[in-house]
mmCIF file of C-alpha atoms in Angstrom:
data_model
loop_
_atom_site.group_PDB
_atom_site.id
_atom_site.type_symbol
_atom_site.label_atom_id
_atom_site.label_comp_id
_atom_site.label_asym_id
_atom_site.label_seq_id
_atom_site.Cartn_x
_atom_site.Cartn_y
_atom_site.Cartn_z
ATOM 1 C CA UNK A 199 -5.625 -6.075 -23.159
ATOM 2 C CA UNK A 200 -3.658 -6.779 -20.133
ATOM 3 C CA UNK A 201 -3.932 -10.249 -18.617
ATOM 4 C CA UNK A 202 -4.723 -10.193 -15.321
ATOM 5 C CA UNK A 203 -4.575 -13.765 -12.860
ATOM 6 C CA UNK A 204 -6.389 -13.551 -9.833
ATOM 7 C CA UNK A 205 -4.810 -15.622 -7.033
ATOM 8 C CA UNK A 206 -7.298 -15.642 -3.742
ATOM 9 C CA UNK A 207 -6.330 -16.459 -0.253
ATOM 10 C CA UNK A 208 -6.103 -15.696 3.595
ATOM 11 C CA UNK A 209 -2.268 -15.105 3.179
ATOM 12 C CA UNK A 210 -2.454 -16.150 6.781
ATOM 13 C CA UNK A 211 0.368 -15.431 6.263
ATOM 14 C CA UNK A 212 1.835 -14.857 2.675
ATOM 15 C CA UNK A 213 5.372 -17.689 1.857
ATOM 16 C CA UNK A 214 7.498 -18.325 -0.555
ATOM 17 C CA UNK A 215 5.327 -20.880 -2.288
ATOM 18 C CA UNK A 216 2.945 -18.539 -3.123
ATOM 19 C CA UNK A 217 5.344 -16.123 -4.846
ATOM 20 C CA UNK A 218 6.852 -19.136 -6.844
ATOM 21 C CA UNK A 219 3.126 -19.871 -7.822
ATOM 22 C CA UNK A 220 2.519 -16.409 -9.130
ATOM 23 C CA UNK A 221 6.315 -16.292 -10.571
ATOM 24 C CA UNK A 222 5.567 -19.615 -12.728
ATOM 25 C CA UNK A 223 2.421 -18.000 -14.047
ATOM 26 C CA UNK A 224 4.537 -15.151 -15.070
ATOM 27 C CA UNK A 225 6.901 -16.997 -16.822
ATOM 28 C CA UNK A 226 4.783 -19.274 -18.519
ATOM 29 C CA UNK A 227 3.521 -16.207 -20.233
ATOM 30 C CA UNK A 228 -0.213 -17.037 -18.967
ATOM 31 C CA UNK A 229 -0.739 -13.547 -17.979
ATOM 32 C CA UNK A 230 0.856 -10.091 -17.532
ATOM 33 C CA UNK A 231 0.412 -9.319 -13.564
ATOM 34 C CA UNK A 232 -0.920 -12.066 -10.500
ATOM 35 C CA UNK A 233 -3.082 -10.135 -8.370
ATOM 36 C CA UNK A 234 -2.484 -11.864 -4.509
ATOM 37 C CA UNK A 235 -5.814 -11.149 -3.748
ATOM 38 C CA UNK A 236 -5.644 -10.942 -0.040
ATOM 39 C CA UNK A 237 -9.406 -12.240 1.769
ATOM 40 C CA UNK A 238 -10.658 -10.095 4.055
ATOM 41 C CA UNK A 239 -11.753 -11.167 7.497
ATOM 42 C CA UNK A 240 -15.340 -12.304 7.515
ATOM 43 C CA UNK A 241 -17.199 -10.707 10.733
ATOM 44 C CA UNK A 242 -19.590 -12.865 10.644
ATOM 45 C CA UNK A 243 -17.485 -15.514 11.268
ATOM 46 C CA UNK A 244 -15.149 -16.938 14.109
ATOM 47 C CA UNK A 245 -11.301 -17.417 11.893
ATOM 48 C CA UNK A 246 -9.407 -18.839 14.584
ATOM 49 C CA UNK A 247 -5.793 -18.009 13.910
ATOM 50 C CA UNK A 248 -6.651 -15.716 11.223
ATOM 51 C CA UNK A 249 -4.198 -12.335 11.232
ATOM 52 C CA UNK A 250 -6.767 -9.374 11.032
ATOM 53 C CA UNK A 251 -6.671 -8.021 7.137
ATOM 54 C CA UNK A 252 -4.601 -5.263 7.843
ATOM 55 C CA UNK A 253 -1.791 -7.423 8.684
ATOM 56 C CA UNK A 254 -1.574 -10.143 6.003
ATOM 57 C CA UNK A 255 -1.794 -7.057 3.008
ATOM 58 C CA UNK A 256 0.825 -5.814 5.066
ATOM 59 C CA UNK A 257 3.350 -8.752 4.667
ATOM 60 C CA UNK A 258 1.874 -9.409 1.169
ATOM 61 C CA UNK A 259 3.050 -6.060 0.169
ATOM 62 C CA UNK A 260 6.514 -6.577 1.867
ATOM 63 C CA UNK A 261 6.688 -10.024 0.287
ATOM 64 C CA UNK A 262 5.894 -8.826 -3.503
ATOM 65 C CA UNK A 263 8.004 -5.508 -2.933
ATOM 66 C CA UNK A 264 10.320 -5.034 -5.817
ATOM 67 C CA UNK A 265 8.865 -7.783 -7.988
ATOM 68 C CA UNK A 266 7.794 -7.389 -10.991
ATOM 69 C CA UNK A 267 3.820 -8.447 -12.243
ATOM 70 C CA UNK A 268 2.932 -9.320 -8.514
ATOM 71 C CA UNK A 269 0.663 -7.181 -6.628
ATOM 72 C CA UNK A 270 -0.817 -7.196 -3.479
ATOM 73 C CA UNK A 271 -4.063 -6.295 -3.666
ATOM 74 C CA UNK A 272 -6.725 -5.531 -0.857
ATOM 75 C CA UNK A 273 -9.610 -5.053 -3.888
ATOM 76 C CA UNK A 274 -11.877 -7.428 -1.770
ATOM 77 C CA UNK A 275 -12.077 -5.560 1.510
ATOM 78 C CA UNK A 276 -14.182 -2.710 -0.123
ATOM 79 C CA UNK A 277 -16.643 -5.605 -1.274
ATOM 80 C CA UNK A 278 -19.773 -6.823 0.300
ATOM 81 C CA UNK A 279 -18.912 -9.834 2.613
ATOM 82 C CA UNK A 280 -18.813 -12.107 2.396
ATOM 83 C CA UNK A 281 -17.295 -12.361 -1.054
ATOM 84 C CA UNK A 282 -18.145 -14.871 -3.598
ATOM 85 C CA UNK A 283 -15.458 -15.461 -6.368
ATOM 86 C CA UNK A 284 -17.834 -14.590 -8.777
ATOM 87 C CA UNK A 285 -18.816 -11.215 -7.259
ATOM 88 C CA UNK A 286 -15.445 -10.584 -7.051
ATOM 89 C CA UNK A 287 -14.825 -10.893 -10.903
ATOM 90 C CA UNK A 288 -17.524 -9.023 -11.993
ATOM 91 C CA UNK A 289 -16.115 -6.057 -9.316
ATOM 92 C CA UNK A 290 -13.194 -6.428 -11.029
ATOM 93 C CA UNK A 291 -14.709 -6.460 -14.650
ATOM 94 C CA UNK A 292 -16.362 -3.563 -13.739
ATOM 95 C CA UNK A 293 -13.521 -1.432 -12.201
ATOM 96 C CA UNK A 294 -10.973 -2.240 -15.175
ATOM 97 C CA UNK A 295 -12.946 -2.906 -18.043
ATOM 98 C CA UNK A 296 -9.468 -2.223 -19.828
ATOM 99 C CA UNK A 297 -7.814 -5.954 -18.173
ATOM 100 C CA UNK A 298 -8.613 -9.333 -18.674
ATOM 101 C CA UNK A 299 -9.602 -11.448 -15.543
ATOM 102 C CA UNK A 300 -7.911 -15.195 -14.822
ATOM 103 C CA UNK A 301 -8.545 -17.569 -12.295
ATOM 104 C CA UNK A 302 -5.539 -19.157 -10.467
ATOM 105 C CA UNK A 303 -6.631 -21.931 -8.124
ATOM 106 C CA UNK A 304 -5.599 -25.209 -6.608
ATOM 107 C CA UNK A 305 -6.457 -28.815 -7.659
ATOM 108 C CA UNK A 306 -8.037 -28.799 -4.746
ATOM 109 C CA UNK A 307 -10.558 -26.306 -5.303
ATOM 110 C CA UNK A 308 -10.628 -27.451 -9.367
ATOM 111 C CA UNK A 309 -11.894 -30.797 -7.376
ATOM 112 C CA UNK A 310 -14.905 -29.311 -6.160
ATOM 113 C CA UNK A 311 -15.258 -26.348 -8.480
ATOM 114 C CA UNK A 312 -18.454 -27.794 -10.078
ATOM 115 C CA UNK A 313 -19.505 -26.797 -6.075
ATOM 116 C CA UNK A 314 -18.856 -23.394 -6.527
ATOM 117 C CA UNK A 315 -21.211 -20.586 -6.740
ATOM 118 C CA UNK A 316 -22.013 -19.318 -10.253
ATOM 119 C CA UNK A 317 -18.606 -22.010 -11.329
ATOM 120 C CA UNK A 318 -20.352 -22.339 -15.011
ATOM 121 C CA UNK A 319 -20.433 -18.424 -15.484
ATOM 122 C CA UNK A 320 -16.644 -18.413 -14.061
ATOM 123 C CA UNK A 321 -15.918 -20.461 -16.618
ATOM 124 C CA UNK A 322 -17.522 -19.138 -19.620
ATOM 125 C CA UNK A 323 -15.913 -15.475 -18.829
ATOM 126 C CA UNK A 324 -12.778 -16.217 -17.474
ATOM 127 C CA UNK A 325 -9.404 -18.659 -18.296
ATOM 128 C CA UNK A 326 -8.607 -20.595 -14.853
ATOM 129 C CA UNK A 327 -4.768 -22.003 -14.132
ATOM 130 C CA UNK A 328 -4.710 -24.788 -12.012
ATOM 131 C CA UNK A 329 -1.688 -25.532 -9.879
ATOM 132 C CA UNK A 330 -1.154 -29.155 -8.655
ATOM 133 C CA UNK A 331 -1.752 -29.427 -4.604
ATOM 134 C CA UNK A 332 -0.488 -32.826 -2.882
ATOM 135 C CA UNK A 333 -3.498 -35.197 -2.740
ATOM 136 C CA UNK A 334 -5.041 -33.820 -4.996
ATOM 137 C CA UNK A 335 -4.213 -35.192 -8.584
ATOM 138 C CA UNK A 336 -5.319 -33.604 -11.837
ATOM 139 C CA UNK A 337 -4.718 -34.281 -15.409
ATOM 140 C CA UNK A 338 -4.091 -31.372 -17.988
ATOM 141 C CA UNK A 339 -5.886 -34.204 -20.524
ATOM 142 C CA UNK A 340 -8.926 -34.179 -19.181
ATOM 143 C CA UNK A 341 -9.416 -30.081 -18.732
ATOM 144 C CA UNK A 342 -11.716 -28.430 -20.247
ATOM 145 C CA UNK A 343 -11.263 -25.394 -22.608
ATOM 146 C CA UNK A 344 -9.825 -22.377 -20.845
ATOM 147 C CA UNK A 345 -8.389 -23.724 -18.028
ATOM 148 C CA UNK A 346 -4.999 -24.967 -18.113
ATOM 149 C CA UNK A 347 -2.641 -26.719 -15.414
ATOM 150 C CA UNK A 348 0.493 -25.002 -14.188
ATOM 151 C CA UNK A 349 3.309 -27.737 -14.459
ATOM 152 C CA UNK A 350 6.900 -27.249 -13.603
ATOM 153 C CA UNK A 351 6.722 -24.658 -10.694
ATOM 154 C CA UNK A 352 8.330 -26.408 -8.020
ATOM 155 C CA UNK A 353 5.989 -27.186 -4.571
ATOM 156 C CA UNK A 354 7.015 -25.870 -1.141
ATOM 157 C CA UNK A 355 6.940 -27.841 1.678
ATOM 158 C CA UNK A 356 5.361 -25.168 4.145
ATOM 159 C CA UNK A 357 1.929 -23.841 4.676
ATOM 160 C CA UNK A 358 0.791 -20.986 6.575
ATOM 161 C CA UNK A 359 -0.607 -22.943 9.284
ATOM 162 C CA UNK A 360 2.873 -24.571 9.949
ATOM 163 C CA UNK A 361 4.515 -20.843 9.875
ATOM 164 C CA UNK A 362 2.181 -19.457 11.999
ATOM 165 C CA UNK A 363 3.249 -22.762 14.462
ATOM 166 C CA UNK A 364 6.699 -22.401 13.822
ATOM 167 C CA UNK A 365 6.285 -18.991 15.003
ATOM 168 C CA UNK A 366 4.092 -19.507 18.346
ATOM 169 C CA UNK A 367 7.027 -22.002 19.022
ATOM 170 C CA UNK A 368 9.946 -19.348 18.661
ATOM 171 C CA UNK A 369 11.382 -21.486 15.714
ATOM 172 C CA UNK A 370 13.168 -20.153 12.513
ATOM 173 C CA UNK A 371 10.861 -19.622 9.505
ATOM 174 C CA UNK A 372 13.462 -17.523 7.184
ATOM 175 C CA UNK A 373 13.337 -20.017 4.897
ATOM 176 C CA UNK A 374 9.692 -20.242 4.451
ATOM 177 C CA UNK A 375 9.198 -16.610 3.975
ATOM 178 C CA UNK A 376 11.297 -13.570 2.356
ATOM 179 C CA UNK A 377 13.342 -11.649 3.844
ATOM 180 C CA UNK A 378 11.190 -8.222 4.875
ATOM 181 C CA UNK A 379 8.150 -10.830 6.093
ATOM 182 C CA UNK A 380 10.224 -13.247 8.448
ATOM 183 C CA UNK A 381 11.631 -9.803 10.023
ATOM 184 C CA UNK A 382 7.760 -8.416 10.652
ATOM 185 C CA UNK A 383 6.414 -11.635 11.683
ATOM 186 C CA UNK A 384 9.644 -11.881 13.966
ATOM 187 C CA UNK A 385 8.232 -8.705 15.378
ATOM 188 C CA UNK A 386 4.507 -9.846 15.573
ATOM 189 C CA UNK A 387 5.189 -12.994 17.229
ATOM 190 C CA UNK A 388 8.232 -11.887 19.937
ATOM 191 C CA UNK A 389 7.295 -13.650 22.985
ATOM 192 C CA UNK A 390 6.617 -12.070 25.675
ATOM 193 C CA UNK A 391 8.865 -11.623 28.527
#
């Protein structure tokens, strides 16, 4: 059965930390693809600074082209919204009943996971990876079966927030972002003249 890790987010927009993230999965042998599950825009709901949908798949898929066991995938924009994790697992149980579903979060959600809707069930179906955020310490002694901590992946300095800054500002973000996304964002954010 192929091993499958989820990896949710805005991708507001996608960076270079992310692909190391799903990279260090990959080579820690934790599963066979990382989905970059890209978040659709909630209507509902004012995202101030938030790229519509269409946009951040778009420079997902240019930042994952030609690599192998990452996918962009816009799975979660034919789902009720808003979507709940869990919802979104079973979807995806559902739809490939022939792949096995991870979780790859941050500490900072494994912080207030107990918070999340339907977290027990999460856990008893599916493995989650944690990957360390700043601030937010966690200990691989004290998890509990089926969820492991990604150690060794190195962390990035940027977020999207401070690209999408950089960018209002005119500045450089090549080496936040690769190659094919810094030259579409350079297009999206041109000043105007």
């Amino acid at each position: 059965m192929k091993r499958v890790a989820i990896f949710g987010g805005s991708f507001n927009p996608v960076h270079n930390g992310h692909l190391a993230l799903a990279a260090g999965v990959l080579q820690a042998g934790w599963a066979d693809e990382v989905w970059l599950m890209v978040s659709p825009q909630n209507p509902l709901k004012s995202e101030d600074g938030l790229m519509p949908e269409e946009q951040r798949l778009r420079l997902a898929r240019l930042a994952v082209a030609g690599r192998r066991g990452i996918v962009a995938s816009d799975f979660e924009f034919g789902l009720p919204r808003p979507s709940y994790t869990w919802q979104t697992l079973e979807a995806l149980r559902t739809a490939h009943p022939q792949k096995e579903f991870l979780l790859l979060i941050g500490s900072d959600n494994w912080q207030i996971f107990h918070r999340w809707a339907r977290g027990e069930e999460i856990l008893k179906r599916h493995g989650i990876i944690v990957y360390p955020r700043p601030g937010f310490p966690v200990s691989a002694a004290v998890l509990p079966p089926g969820v492991r901590l990604l150690e060794g992946v190195p962390l990035y300095p940027w977020s999207s927030t401070d690209i999408r800054q950089r960018l209002r500002q005119g500045a450089d973000v090549s080496q936040a972002v690769p190659p094919a996304v810094a030259q579409a964002l350079g297009e999206m954010f041109r000043p105007e003249h």
